[in-house]
Amino acid sequence: MNEFGPAGVLDGLSRRQFLASAAVAGTAAAAFSPLPVLSQPRKITFAWSQASFCQVPVPIALERGFFEKNGLQVEVLNWGGAADQLLEALATGKAEVGVGLIHRWVKPLEAGLDVKLVGSVHGGCLRLVGVNAAGVTQDVKTLKGKVIGVADLNAPAKQFYSIHLAKKGINVDKDVEWRVYPADLLDVAVKKGEVHAIADGDPNLYLIEKRNPGVFTELGNSAKGEYAEKICCVLGAGGKFAREDKKHVAGVVRALAQASQYVAENPNESARIFAKYTPKFEVDDLQKLLAELTYKHHPAGSNLRDEVRDFAADFRSAGILKKSTDPVRFANHVSLDVLS
């Protein structure tokens, strides 16, 4: 029997949607509220991907002292493995907390890994661009009969745009073909005429467009439209740590919320700080990228749970989650409010 089987619809859903802005304001206030002074900082291991520029709030929290201000002594673990391996590391206590894309985490969490979603870092960073010469411009319906290049068939951009295109009436299994290429060679495939659109994340897609000016038209952006106020990178904590040390988990959530807000308000300085972690990227490029991402959106508590529910519903409709998985029960199970 599916652990997340049907449990009905949450009462008052429309009311919560109506009060969303007030709830977000409440969450922000909680995230920035002072933390009681602790006599001894809690040592934790924080797993993140140094190659993922969108996770810049992690080094910002280190460099600007947000972790220390929230009673934490943090050792960072630069994680290069798969998302399910990261979640397993959290579930088994090899690291207390970690960040990653919600799109990669939903399916492993459905499988029952003991990890709780406790916070978030920013909104969308996934984009879909069409090749002008292939006639894929403006309207996503021009993708019918075309090939979309992706870095892998389980990539967040592939999963996200499978959902997005299906909502637009495109059969993502029959109307388009998804073809895999190494991320940094997707534009080479375009030049060979092998793909007519690219679904990927920044900074790779940004750099591809920079190398090929005038070649692409943006068809989709997860930081705009329907998903403008939706999570992308989330903060997870090992279940045991989350249940037994809620105070320090809350400290991590506060520190990351404060760091995310700092990035939103100071993208140029954040880019300079982060540049030493990614020397292959120019500071100017990082500044442009950070200024475009929605770091002001970093919900926790009930707001995070509601967004997880919405993603679960989308992923179920796309066949990524089981049809028997109820989004409400799933979100209630994998999300934990540590700020209340």
PDB file of C-alpha atoms in Angstrom, residues 12-315:
ATOM      1  CA  GLY A  12      -9.651  25.799   3.135  1.00  0.00           C
ATOM      2  CA  LEU A  13      -7.213  25.518   0.239  1.00  0.00           C
ATOM      3  CA  SER A  14      -8.662  28.533  -1.579  1.00  0.00           C
ATOM      4  CA  ARG A  15      -8.504  30.535   1.634  1.00  0.00           C
ATOM      5  CA  ARG A  16      -4.782  29.775   2.015  1.00  0.00           C
ATOM      6  CA  GLN A  17      -4.202  30.822  -1.547  1.00  0.00           C
ATOM      7  CA  PHE A  18      -6.088  34.056  -0.883  1.00  0.00           C
ATOM      8  CA  LEU A  19      -3.914  34.706   2.177  1.00  0.00           C
ATOM      9  CA  ALA A  20      -0.661  33.617   0.506  1.00  0.00           C
ATOM     10  CA  SER A  21       1.017  37.011   0.575  1.00  0.00           C
ATOM     11  CA  ALA A  22       0.304  37.453   4.273  1.00  0.00           C
ATOM     12  CA  ALA A  23       1.596  33.972   5.021  1.00  0.00           C
ATOM     13  CA  VAL A  24       4.804  34.590   3.110  1.00  0.00           C
ATOM     14  CA  ALA A  25       5.349  37.765   5.084  1.00  0.00           C
ATOM     15  CA  GLY A  26       4.869  35.784   8.287  1.00  0.00           C
ATOM     16  CA  THR A  27       7.396  33.193   7.228  1.00  0.00           C
ATOM     17  CA  ALA A  28       9.929  35.880   6.356  1.00  0.00           C
ATOM     18  CA  ALA A  29       9.479  37.447   9.781  1.00  0.00           C
ATOM     19  CA  ALA A  30      10.055  34.093  11.461  1.00  0.00           C
ATOM     20  CA  ALA A  31      13.128  33.408   9.340  1.00  0.00           C
ATOM     21  CA  PHE A  32      14.739  36.690  10.357  1.00  0.00           C
ATOM     22  CA  SER A  33      13.726  36.682  14.015  1.00  0.00           C
ATOM     23  CA  PRO A  34      16.681  36.708  16.447  1.00  0.00           C
ATOM     24  CA  LEU A  35      17.996  33.367  17.603  1.00  0.00           C
ATOM     25  CA  PRO A  36      18.668  32.978  21.341  1.00  0.00           C
ATOM     26  CA  VAL A  37      22.368  33.112  22.173  1.00  0.00           C
ATOM     27  CA  LEU A  38      23.789  29.608  22.507  1.00  0.00           C
ATOM     28  CA  SER A  39      26.714  28.832  24.789  1.00  0.00           C
ATOM     29  CA  GLN A  40      28.302  26.357  22.395  1.00  0.00           C
ATOM     30  CA  PRO A  41      27.855  26.329  18.593  1.00  0.00           C
ATOM     31  CA  ARG A  42      26.463  23.134  17.106  1.00  0.00           C
ATOM     32  CA  LYS A  43      28.852  21.436  14.672  1.00  0.00           C
ATOM     33  CA  ILE A  44      27.139  20.224  11.502  1.00  0.00           C
ATOM     34  CA  THR A  45      28.135  18.981   8.057  1.00  0.00           C
ATOM     35  CA  PHE A  46      26.437  20.772   5.171  1.00  0.00           C
ATOM     36  CA  ALA A  47      26.385  19.088   1.740  1.00  0.00           C
ATOM     37  CA  TRP A  48      26.141  21.304  -1.333  1.00  0.00           C
ATOM     38  CA  SER A  49      27.371  21.435  -4.927  1.00  0.00           C
ATOM     39  CA  GLN A  50      30.097  23.997  -5.465  1.00  0.00           C
ATOM     40  CA  ALA A  51      29.482  23.701  -9.216  1.00  0.00           C
ATOM     41  CA  SER A  52      25.886  24.925  -8.818  1.00  0.00           C
ATOM     42  CA  PHE A  53      26.020  28.716  -8.842  1.00  0.00           C
ATOM     43  CA  CYS A  54      22.367  28.903  -7.753  1.00  0.00           C
ATOM     44  CA  GLN A  55      23.442  27.511  -4.353  1.00  0.00           C
ATOM     45  CA  VAL A  56      25.462  30.679  -3.689  1.00  0.00           C
ATOM     46  CA  PRO A  57      23.620  31.364  -0.380  1.00  0.00           C
ATOM     47  CA  VAL A  58      25.668  28.539   1.174  1.00  0.00           C
ATOM     48  CA  PRO A  59      29.074  30.231   0.779  1.00  0.00           C
ATOM     49  CA  ILE A  60      27.432  33.589   1.513  1.00  0.00           C
ATOM     50  CA  ALA A  61      26.225  32.193   4.852  1.00  0.00           C
ATOM     51  CA  LEU A  62      29.781  31.026   5.522  1.00  0.00           C
ATOM     52  CA  GLU A  63      31.543  34.197   4.430  1.00  0.00           C
ATOM     53  CA  ARG A  64      29.099  36.658   5.996  1.00  0.00           C
ATOM     54  CA  GLY A  65      28.805  34.824   9.308  1.00  0.00           C
ATOM     55  CA  PHE A  66      25.113  33.890   9.115  1.00  0.00           C
ATOM     56  CA  PHE A  67      25.768  30.365  10.358  1.00  0.00           C
ATOM     57  CA  GLU A  68      27.709  31.598  13.397  1.00  0.00           C
ATOM     58  CA  LYS A  69      25.017  34.155  14.218  1.00  0.00           C
ATOM     59  CA  ASN A  70      22.543  31.286  14.381  1.00  0.00           C
ATOM     60  CA  GLY A  71      24.600  29.124  16.717  1.00  0.00           C
ATOM     61  CA  LEU A  72      26.243  26.857  14.132  1.00  0.00           C
ATOM     62  CA  GLN A  73      29.744  25.717  13.292  1.00  0.00           C
ATOM     63  CA  VAL A  74      29.506  24.437   9.726  1.00  0.00           C
ATOM     64  CA  GLU A  75      31.781  22.160   7.751  1.00  0.00           C
ATOM     65  CA  VAL A  76      30.825  22.094   4.082  1.00  0.00           C
ATOM     66  CA  LEU A  77      30.941  18.945   1.982  1.00  0.00           C
ATOM     67  CA  ASN A  78      31.228  19.602  -1.755  1.00  0.00           C
ATOM     68  CA  TRP A  79      28.860  16.957  -3.094  1.00  0.00           C
ATOM     69  CA  GLY A  80      29.493  15.651  -6.595  1.00  0.00           C
ATOM     70  CA  GLY A  81      27.272  12.569  -6.498  1.00  0.00           C
ATOM     71  CA  ALA A  82      23.693  11.954  -7.578  1.00  0.00           C
ATOM     72  CA  ALA A  83      20.690  13.459  -5.794  1.00  0.00           C
ATOM     73  CA  ASP A  84      19.487  10.144  -4.404  1.00  0.00           C
ATOM     74  CA  GLN A  85      22.966   9.508  -2.967  1.00  0.00           C
ATOM     75  CA  LEU A  86      22.914  12.917  -1.290  1.00  0.00           C
ATOM     76  CA  LEU A  87      19.532  12.163   0.250  1.00  0.00           C
ATOM     77  CA  GLU A  88      20.826   8.798   1.429  1.00  0.00           C
ATOM     78  CA  ALA A  89      23.801  10.578   3.038  1.00  0.00           C
ATOM     79  CA  LEU A  90      21.375  12.819   4.912  1.00  0.00           C
ATOM     80  CA  ALA A  91      19.152   9.907   5.903  1.00  0.00           C
ATOM     81  CA  THR A  92      22.115   7.946   7.292  1.00  0.00           C
ATOM     82  CA  GLY A  93      23.704  10.879   9.132  1.00  0.00           C
ATOM     83  CA  LYS A  94      26.801  11.312   6.948  1.00  0.00           C
ATOM     84  CA  ALA A  95      25.711  14.944   6.685  1.00  0.00           C
ATOM     85  CA  GLU A  96      23.098  16.765   8.735  1.00  0.00           C
ATOM     86  CA  VAL A  97      21.769  19.094   6.020  1.00  0.00           C
ATOM     87  CA  GLY A  98      22.060  19.626   2.288  1.00  0.00           C
ATOM     88  CA  VAL A  99      20.608  21.568  -0.621  1.00  0.00           C
ATOM     89  CA  GLY A 100      19.426  20.450  -4.041  1.00  0.00           C
ATOM     90  CA  LEU A 101      16.809  20.843  -6.739  1.00  0.00           C
ATOM     91  CA  ILE A 102      13.270  19.876  -5.713  1.00  0.00           C
ATOM     92  CA  HIS A 103      12.849  18.325  -9.173  1.00  0.00           C
ATOM     93  CA  ARG A 104      15.539  15.723  -8.406  1.00  0.00           C
ATOM     94  CA  TRP A 105      14.426  15.117  -4.833  1.00  0.00           C
ATOM     95  CA  VAL A 106      10.716  14.405  -5.186  1.00  0.00           C
ATOM     96  CA  LYS A 107      11.024  10.874  -6.565  1.00  0.00           C
ATOM     97  CA  PRO A 108      13.647   9.596  -4.052  1.00  0.00           C
ATOM     98  CA  LEU A 109      11.583  11.076  -1.218  1.00  0.00           C
ATOM     99  CA  GLU A 110       8.548   9.182  -2.482  1.00  0.00           C
ATOM    100  CA  ALA A 111      10.643   6.024  -2.091  1.00  0.00           C
ATOM    101  CA  GLY A 112      10.773   6.653   1.656  1.00  0.00           C
ATOM    102  CA  LEU A 113      14.224   8.104   2.445  1.00  0.00           C
ATOM    103  CA  ASP A 114      14.195   9.604   5.938  1.00  0.00           C
ATOM    104  CA  VAL A 115      14.838  13.227   4.964  1.00  0.00           C
ATOM    105  CA  LYS A 116      12.711  16.249   5.813  1.00  0.00           C
ATOM    106  CA  LEU A 117      12.351  19.391   3.703  1.00  0.00           C
ATOM    107  CA  VAL A 118      12.787  22.271   6.126  1.00  0.00           C
ATOM    108  CA  GLY A 119      13.578  25.328   4.018  1.00  0.00           C
ATOM    109  CA  SER A 120      14.467  26.650   0.589  1.00  0.00           C
ATOM    110  CA  VAL A 121      17.044  28.828  -1.110  1.00  0.00           C
ATOM    111  CA  HIS A 122      15.541  30.416  -4.218  1.00  0.00           C
ATOM    112  CA  GLY A 123      12.985  30.262  -6.999  1.00  0.00           C
ATOM    113  CA  GLY A 124      13.366  28.956 -10.535  1.00  0.00           C
ATOM    114  CA  CYS A 125      16.559  28.609 -12.577  1.00  0.00           C
ATOM    115  CA  LEU A 126      15.415  26.304 -15.413  1.00  0.00           C
ATOM    116  CA  ARG A 127      14.858  27.547 -18.953  1.00  0.00           C
ATOM    117  CA  LEU A 128      13.708  26.343 -22.354  1.00  0.00           C
ATOM    118  CA  VAL A 129      14.998  28.004 -25.526  1.00  0.00           C
ATOM    119  CA  GLY A 130      14.076  27.397 -29.150  1.00  0.00           C
ATOM    120  CA  VAL A 131      16.376  27.569 -32.166  1.00  0.00           C
ATOM    121  CA  ASN A 132      15.273  30.426 -34.399  1.00  0.00           C
ATOM    122  CA  ALA A 133      16.544  28.785 -37.583  1.00  0.00           C
ATOM    123  CA  ALA A 134      14.403  25.717 -36.808  1.00  0.00           C
ATOM    124  CA  GLY A 135      11.280  27.858 -36.522  1.00  0.00           C
ATOM    125  CA  VAL A 136      10.927  27.220 -32.788  1.00  0.00           C
ATOM    126  CA  THR A 137      10.079  30.711 -31.587  1.00  0.00           C
ATOM    127  CA  GLN A 138       7.656  32.369 -29.173  1.00  0.00           C
ATOM    128  CA  ASP A 139       4.925  29.695 -29.039  1.00  0.00           C
ATOM    129  CA  VAL A 140       5.768  26.323 -27.472  1.00  0.00           C
ATOM    130  CA  LYS A 141       3.426  24.673 -29.962  1.00  0.00           C
ATOM    131  CA  THR A 142       6.165  25.195 -32.565  1.00  0.00           C
ATOM    132  CA  LEU A 143       8.000  22.407 -30.711  1.00  0.00           C
ATOM    133  CA  LYS A 144       5.688  19.749 -32.150  1.00  0.00           C
ATOM    134  CA  GLY A 145       7.706  17.323 -34.232  1.00  0.00           C
ATOM    135  CA  LYS A 146      10.979  18.797 -32.952  1.00  0.00           C
ATOM    136  CA  VAL A 147      13.929  17.507 -30.920  1.00  0.00           C
ATOM    137  CA  ILE A 148      14.722  18.979 -27.507  1.00  0.00           C
ATOM    138  CA  GLY A 149      18.289  18.601 -26.264  1.00  0.00           C
ATOM    139  CA  VAL A 150      18.802  17.805 -22.575  1.00  0.00           C
ATOM    140  CA  ALA A 151      21.766  16.866 -20.378  1.00  0.00           C
ATOM    141  CA  ASP A 152      20.084  13.652 -19.206  1.00  0.00           C
ATOM    142  CA  LEU A 153      16.606  12.139 -19.252  1.00  0.00           C
ATOM    143  CA  ASN A 154      16.193  12.687 -15.507  1.00  0.00           C
ATOM    144  CA  ALA A 155      17.515  16.243 -15.570  1.00  0.00           C
ATOM    145  CA  PRO A 156      15.433  18.813 -13.656  1.00  0.00           C
ATOM    146  CA  ALA A 157      14.858  20.827 -16.835  1.00  0.00           C
ATOM    147  CA  LYS A 158      13.575  17.761 -18.679  1.00  0.00           C
ATOM    148  CA  GLN A 159      11.199  16.884 -15.844  1.00  0.00           C
ATOM    149  CA  PHE A 160      10.027  20.459 -15.340  1.00  0.00           C
ATOM    150  CA  TYR A 161       9.350  21.113 -19.005  1.00  0.00           C
ATOM    151  CA  SER A 162       7.632  17.772 -19.436  1.00  0.00           C
ATOM    152  CA  ILE A 163       5.095  19.149 -16.968  1.00  0.00           C
ATOM    153  CA  HIS A 164       5.057  22.622 -18.506  1.00  0.00           C
ATOM    154  CA  LEU A 165       4.558  21.411 -22.078  1.00  0.00           C
ATOM    155  CA  ALA A 166       1.889  18.900 -21.065  1.00  0.00           C
ATOM    156  CA  LYS A 167      -0.087  21.773 -19.536  1.00  0.00           C
ATOM    157  CA  LYS A 168       0.136  23.517 -22.911  1.00  0.00           C
ATOM    158  CA  GLY A 169      -1.408  20.530 -24.688  1.00  0.00           C
ATOM    159  CA  ILE A 170       1.783  18.921 -25.994  1.00  0.00           C
ATOM    160  CA  ASN A 171       2.169  15.168 -25.652  1.00  0.00           C
ATOM    161  CA  VAL A 172       5.733  15.009 -24.332  1.00  0.00           C
ATOM    162  CA  ASP A 173       6.104  11.350 -25.347  1.00  0.00           C
ATOM    163  CA  LYS A 174       4.766  11.649 -28.899  1.00  0.00           C
ATOM    164  CA  ASP A 175       4.864  15.282 -30.050  1.00  0.00           C
ATOM    165  CA  VAL A 176       8.527  15.910 -29.188  1.00  0.00           C
ATOM    166  CA  GLU A 177      11.730  13.876 -28.922  1.00  0.00           C
ATOM    167  CA  TRP A 178      14.107  14.301 -25.990  1.00  0.00           C
ATOM    168  CA  ARG A 179      17.732  13.690 -26.969  1.00  0.00           C
ATOM    169  CA  VAL A 180      20.688  13.553 -24.554  1.00  0.00           C
ATOM    170  CA  TYR A 181      24.001  15.354 -25.082  1.00  0.00           C
ATOM    171  CA  PRO A 182      26.754  16.455 -22.681  1.00  0.00           C
ATOM    172  CA  ALA A 183      25.615  19.770 -21.239  1.00  0.00           C
ATOM    173  CA  ASP A 184      28.480  21.821 -22.675  1.00  0.00           C
ATOM    174  CA  LEU A 185      27.948  20.316 -26.153  1.00  0.00           C
ATOM    175  CA  LEU A 186      24.258  21.100 -26.512  1.00  0.00           C
ATOM    176  CA  ASP A 187      25.014  24.080 -28.739  1.00  0.00           C
ATOM    177  CA  VAL A 188      27.246  21.890 -30.916  1.00  0.00           C
ATOM    178  CA  ALA A 189      24.203  19.652 -31.469  1.00  0.00           C
ATOM    179  CA  VAL A 190      22.253  22.771 -32.453  1.00  0.00           C
ATOM    180  CA  LYS A 191      24.889  23.729 -35.024  1.00  0.00           C
ATOM    181  CA  LYS A 192      24.700  20.226 -36.495  1.00  0.00           C
ATOM    182  CA  GLY A 193      20.937  20.541 -36.779  1.00  0.00           C
ATOM    183  CA  GLU A 194      20.387  17.611 -34.419  1.00  0.00           C
ATOM    184  CA  VAL A 195      18.285  19.521 -31.871  1.00  0.00           C
ATOM    185  CA  HIS A 196      15.786  22.334 -32.301  1.00  0.00           C
ATOM    186  CA  ALA A 197      15.496  23.474 -28.685  1.00  0.00           C
ATOM    187  CA  ILE A 198      17.389  23.137 -25.402  1.00  0.00           C
ATOM    188  CA  ALA A 199      15.981  22.573 -21.911  1.00  0.00           C
ATOM    189  CA  ASP A 200      18.625  23.196 -19.270  1.00  0.00           C
ATOM    190  CA  GLY A 201      19.567  25.353 -16.323  1.00  0.00           C
ATOM    191  CA  ASP A 202      21.842  28.327 -15.891  1.00  0.00           C
ATOM    192  CA  PRO A 203      24.732  28.986 -15.958  1.00  0.00           C
ATOM    193  CA  ASN A 204      25.177  26.456 -18.780  1.00  0.00           C
ATOM    194  CA  LEU A 205      22.322  27.788 -20.904  1.00  0.00           C
ATOM    195  CA  TYR A 206      23.398  31.373 -20.239  1.00  0.00           C
ATOM    196  CA  LEU A 207      26.910  30.553 -21.491  1.00  0.00           C
ATOM    197  CA  ILE A 208      25.513  28.753 -24.552  1.00  0.00           C
ATOM    198  CA  GLU A 209      23.475  31.835 -25.455  1.00  0.00           C
ATOM    199  CA  LYS A 210      26.510  34.038 -24.852  1.00  0.00           C
ATOM    200  CA  ARG A 211      28.559  31.927 -27.287  1.00  0.00           C
ATOM    201  CA  ASN A 212      25.764  31.977 -29.860  1.00  0.00           C
ATOM    202  CA  PRO A 213      24.138  35.436 -29.915  1.00  0.00           C
ATOM    203  CA  GLY A 214      20.886  35.711 -31.819  1.00  0.00           C
ATOM    204  CA  VAL A 215      20.484  31.935 -32.227  1.00  0.00           C
ATOM    205  CA  PHE A 216      17.840  31.274 -29.555  1.00  0.00           C
ATOM    206  CA  THR A 217      14.467  32.531 -28.344  1.00  0.00           C
ATOM    207  CA  GLU A 218      13.352  31.867 -24.777  1.00  0.00           C
ATOM    208  CA  LEU A 219      10.183  29.742 -24.637  1.00  0.00           C
ATOM    209  CA  GLY A 220      10.046  29.045 -20.929  1.00  0.00           C
ATOM    210  CA  ASN A 221      11.580  30.264 -17.678  1.00  0.00           C
ATOM    211  CA  SER A 222      10.781  28.732 -14.290  1.00  0.00           C
ATOM    212  CA  ALA A 223      11.376  32.108 -12.634  1.00  0.00           C
ATOM    213  CA  LYS A 224       8.496  33.679 -14.560  1.00  0.00           C
ATOM    214  CA  GLY A 225       4.762  33.208 -15.069  1.00  0.00           C
ATOM    215  CA  GLU A 226       2.968  30.404 -13.239  1.00  0.00           C
ATOM    216  CA  TYR A 227       6.141  29.336 -11.413  1.00  0.00           C
ATOM    217  CA  ALA A 228       7.510  32.801 -10.602  1.00  0.00           C
ATOM    218  CA  GLU A 229       6.818  32.279  -6.899  1.00  0.00           C
ATOM    219  CA  LYS A 230       7.723  28.616  -6.670  1.00  0.00           C
ATOM    220  CA  ILE A 231      10.698  26.945  -5.036  1.00  0.00           C
ATOM    221  CA  CYS A 232      13.599  25.452  -6.959  1.00  0.00           C
ATOM    222  CA  CYS A 233      16.503  24.603  -4.617  1.00  0.00           C
ATOM    223  CA  VAL A 234      15.375  23.261  -1.248  1.00  0.00           C
ATOM    224  CA  LEU A 235      17.032  22.591   2.093  1.00  0.00           C
ATOM    225  CA  GLY A 236      16.812  19.076   3.469  1.00  0.00           C
ATOM    226  CA  ALA A 237      17.740  17.690   6.882  1.00  0.00           C
ATOM    227  CA  GLY A 238      18.298  14.114   7.944  1.00  0.00           C
ATOM    228  CA  GLY A 239      15.155  12.829   9.654  1.00  0.00           C
ATOM    229  CA  LYS A 240      16.913  11.956  12.932  1.00  0.00           C
ATOM    230  CA  PHE A 241      18.615  15.355  13.116  1.00  0.00           C
ATOM    231  CA  ALA A 242      15.351  17.148  12.290  1.00  0.00           C
ATOM    232  CA  ARG A 243      13.368  15.298  14.952  1.00  0.00           C
ATOM    233  CA  GLU A 244      15.959  15.392  17.742  1.00  0.00           C
ATOM    234  CA  ASP A 245      17.532  18.827  17.281  1.00  0.00           C
ATOM    235  CA  LYS A 246      14.815  21.096  15.939  1.00  0.00           C
ATOM    236  CA  LYS A 247      16.464  24.172  17.454  1.00  0.00           C
ATOM    237  CA  HIS A 248      19.611  23.840  15.369  1.00  0.00           C
ATOM    238  CA  VAL A 249      17.724  22.799  12.237  1.00  0.00           C
ATOM    239  CA  ALA A 250      15.822  26.072  12.656  1.00  0.00           C
ATOM    240  CA  GLY A 251      19.193  27.813  12.914  1.00  0.00           C
ATOM    241  CA  VAL A 252      20.203  26.401   9.525  1.00  0.00           C
ATOM    242  CA  VAL A 253      16.891  27.493   7.981  1.00  0.00           C
ATOM    243  CA  ARG A 254      17.318  31.021   9.372  1.00  0.00           C
ATOM    244  CA  ALA A 255      20.934  31.264   8.223  1.00  0.00           C
ATOM    245  CA  LEU A 256      20.063  30.203   4.669  1.00  0.00           C
ATOM    246  CA  ALA A 257      17.035  32.518   4.547  1.00  0.00           C
ATOM    247  CA  GLN A 258      19.202  35.417   5.666  1.00  0.00           C
ATOM    248  CA  ALA A 259      21.888  34.494   3.119  1.00  0.00           C
ATOM    249  CA  SER A 260      19.325  34.187   0.313  1.00  0.00           C
ATOM    250  CA  GLN A 261      17.913  37.589   1.165  1.00  0.00           C
ATOM    251  CA  TYR A 262      21.451  38.999   1.168  1.00  0.00           C
ATOM    252  CA  VAL A 263      21.993  37.634  -2.357  1.00  0.00           C
ATOM    253  CA  ALA A 264      18.688  39.147  -3.507  1.00  0.00           C
ATOM    254  CA  GLU A 265      19.714  42.547  -2.177  1.00  0.00           C
ATOM    255  CA  ASN A 266      23.432  42.342  -3.034  1.00  0.00           C
ATOM    256  CA  PRO A 267      23.894  40.294  -6.234  1.00  0.00           C
ATOM    257  CA  ASN A 268      27.111  42.053  -7.250  1.00  0.00           C
ATOM    258  CA  GLU A 269      28.882  41.523  -3.939  1.00  0.00           C
ATOM    259  CA  SER A 270      27.544  37.952  -3.764  1.00  0.00           C
ATOM    260  CA  ALA A 271      29.022  37.261  -7.194  1.00  0.00           C
ATOM    261  CA  ARG A 272      32.431  38.546  -6.067  1.00  0.00           C
ATOM    262  CA  ILE A 273      32.316  36.309  -3.000  1.00  0.00           C
ATOM    263  CA  PHE A 274      31.236  33.269  -5.004  1.00  0.00           C
ATOM    264  CA  ALA A 275      33.759  33.819  -7.834  1.00  0.00           C
ATOM    265  CA  LYS A 276      36.548  32.105  -5.890  1.00  0.00           C
ATOM    266  CA  TYR A 277      34.446  28.937  -5.734  1.00  0.00           C
ATOM    267  CA  THR A 278      33.911  28.907  -9.516  1.00  0.00           C
ATOM    268  CA  PRO A 279      37.006  30.489 -11.089  1.00  0.00           C
ATOM    269  CA  LYS A 280      35.996  29.462 -14.618  1.00  0.00           C
ATOM    270  CA  PHE A 281      33.095  31.954 -14.579  1.00  0.00           C
ATOM    271  CA  GLU A 282      33.605  35.678 -15.021  1.00  0.00           C
ATOM    272  CA  VAL A 283      32.363  37.858 -12.169  1.00  0.00           C
ATOM    273  CA  ASP A 284      30.304  39.917 -14.639  1.00  0.00           C
ATOM    274  CA  ASP A 285      28.473  36.781 -15.792  1.00  0.00           C
ATOM    275  CA  LEU A 286      27.801  35.691 -12.218  1.00  0.00           C
ATOM    276  CA  GLN A 287      26.446  39.138 -11.371  1.00  0.00           C
ATOM    277  CA  LYS A 288      23.995  39.010 -14.267  1.00  0.00           C
ATOM    278  CA  LEU A 289      22.867  35.498 -13.356  1.00  0.00           C
ATOM    279  CA  LEU A 290      22.396  36.191  -9.655  1.00  0.00           C
ATOM    280  CA  ALA A 291      20.449  39.368 -10.369  1.00  0.00           C
ATOM    281  CA  GLU A 292      17.929  37.382 -12.441  1.00  0.00           C
ATOM    282  CA  LEU A 293      17.221  34.566  -9.982  1.00  0.00           C
ATOM    283  CA  THR A 294      14.470  34.907  -7.378  1.00  0.00           C
ATOM    284  CA  TYR A 295      16.486  34.676  -4.166  1.00  0.00           C
ATOM    285  CA  LYS A 296      13.827  36.716  -2.410  1.00  0.00           C
ATOM    286  CA  HIS A 297      11.634  33.611  -2.583  1.00  0.00           C
ATOM    287  CA  HIS A 298      12.746  31.170   0.119  1.00  0.00           C
ATOM    288  CA  PRO A 299       9.674  29.863   1.979  1.00  0.00           C
ATOM    289  CA  ALA A 300       9.674  27.585   5.017  1.00  0.00           C
ATOM    290  CA  GLY A 301       6.972  26.119   7.228  1.00  0.00           C
ATOM    291  CA  SER A 302       3.446  25.820   5.833  1.00  0.00           C
ATOM    292  CA  ASN A 303       4.327  27.855   2.741  1.00  0.00           C
ATOM    293  CA  LEU A 304       7.081  25.408   1.834  1.00  0.00           C
ATOM    294  CA  ARG A 305       4.745  22.472   2.462  1.00  0.00           C
ATOM    295  CA  ASP A 306       2.118  23.934   0.132  1.00  0.00           C
ATOM    296  CA  GLU A 307       4.661  24.399  -2.662  1.00  0.00           C
ATOM    297  CA  VAL A 308       5.925  20.833  -2.185  1.00  0.00           C
ATOM    298  CA  ARG A 309       2.313  19.689  -2.477  1.00  0.00           C
ATOM    299  CA  ASP A 310       1.908  21.577  -5.742  1.00  0.00           C
ATOM    300  CA  PHE A 311       5.103  20.108  -7.188  1.00  0.00           C
ATOM    301  CA  ALA A 312       4.017  16.624  -6.140  1.00  0.00           C
ATOM    302  CA  ALA A 313       0.688  17.133  -7.937  1.00  0.00           C
ATOM    303  CA  ASP A 314       2.502  18.235 -11.089  1.00  0.00           C
ATOM    304  CA  PHE A 315       4.938  15.339 -10.929  1.00  0.00           C
TER     305      PHE A 315
END
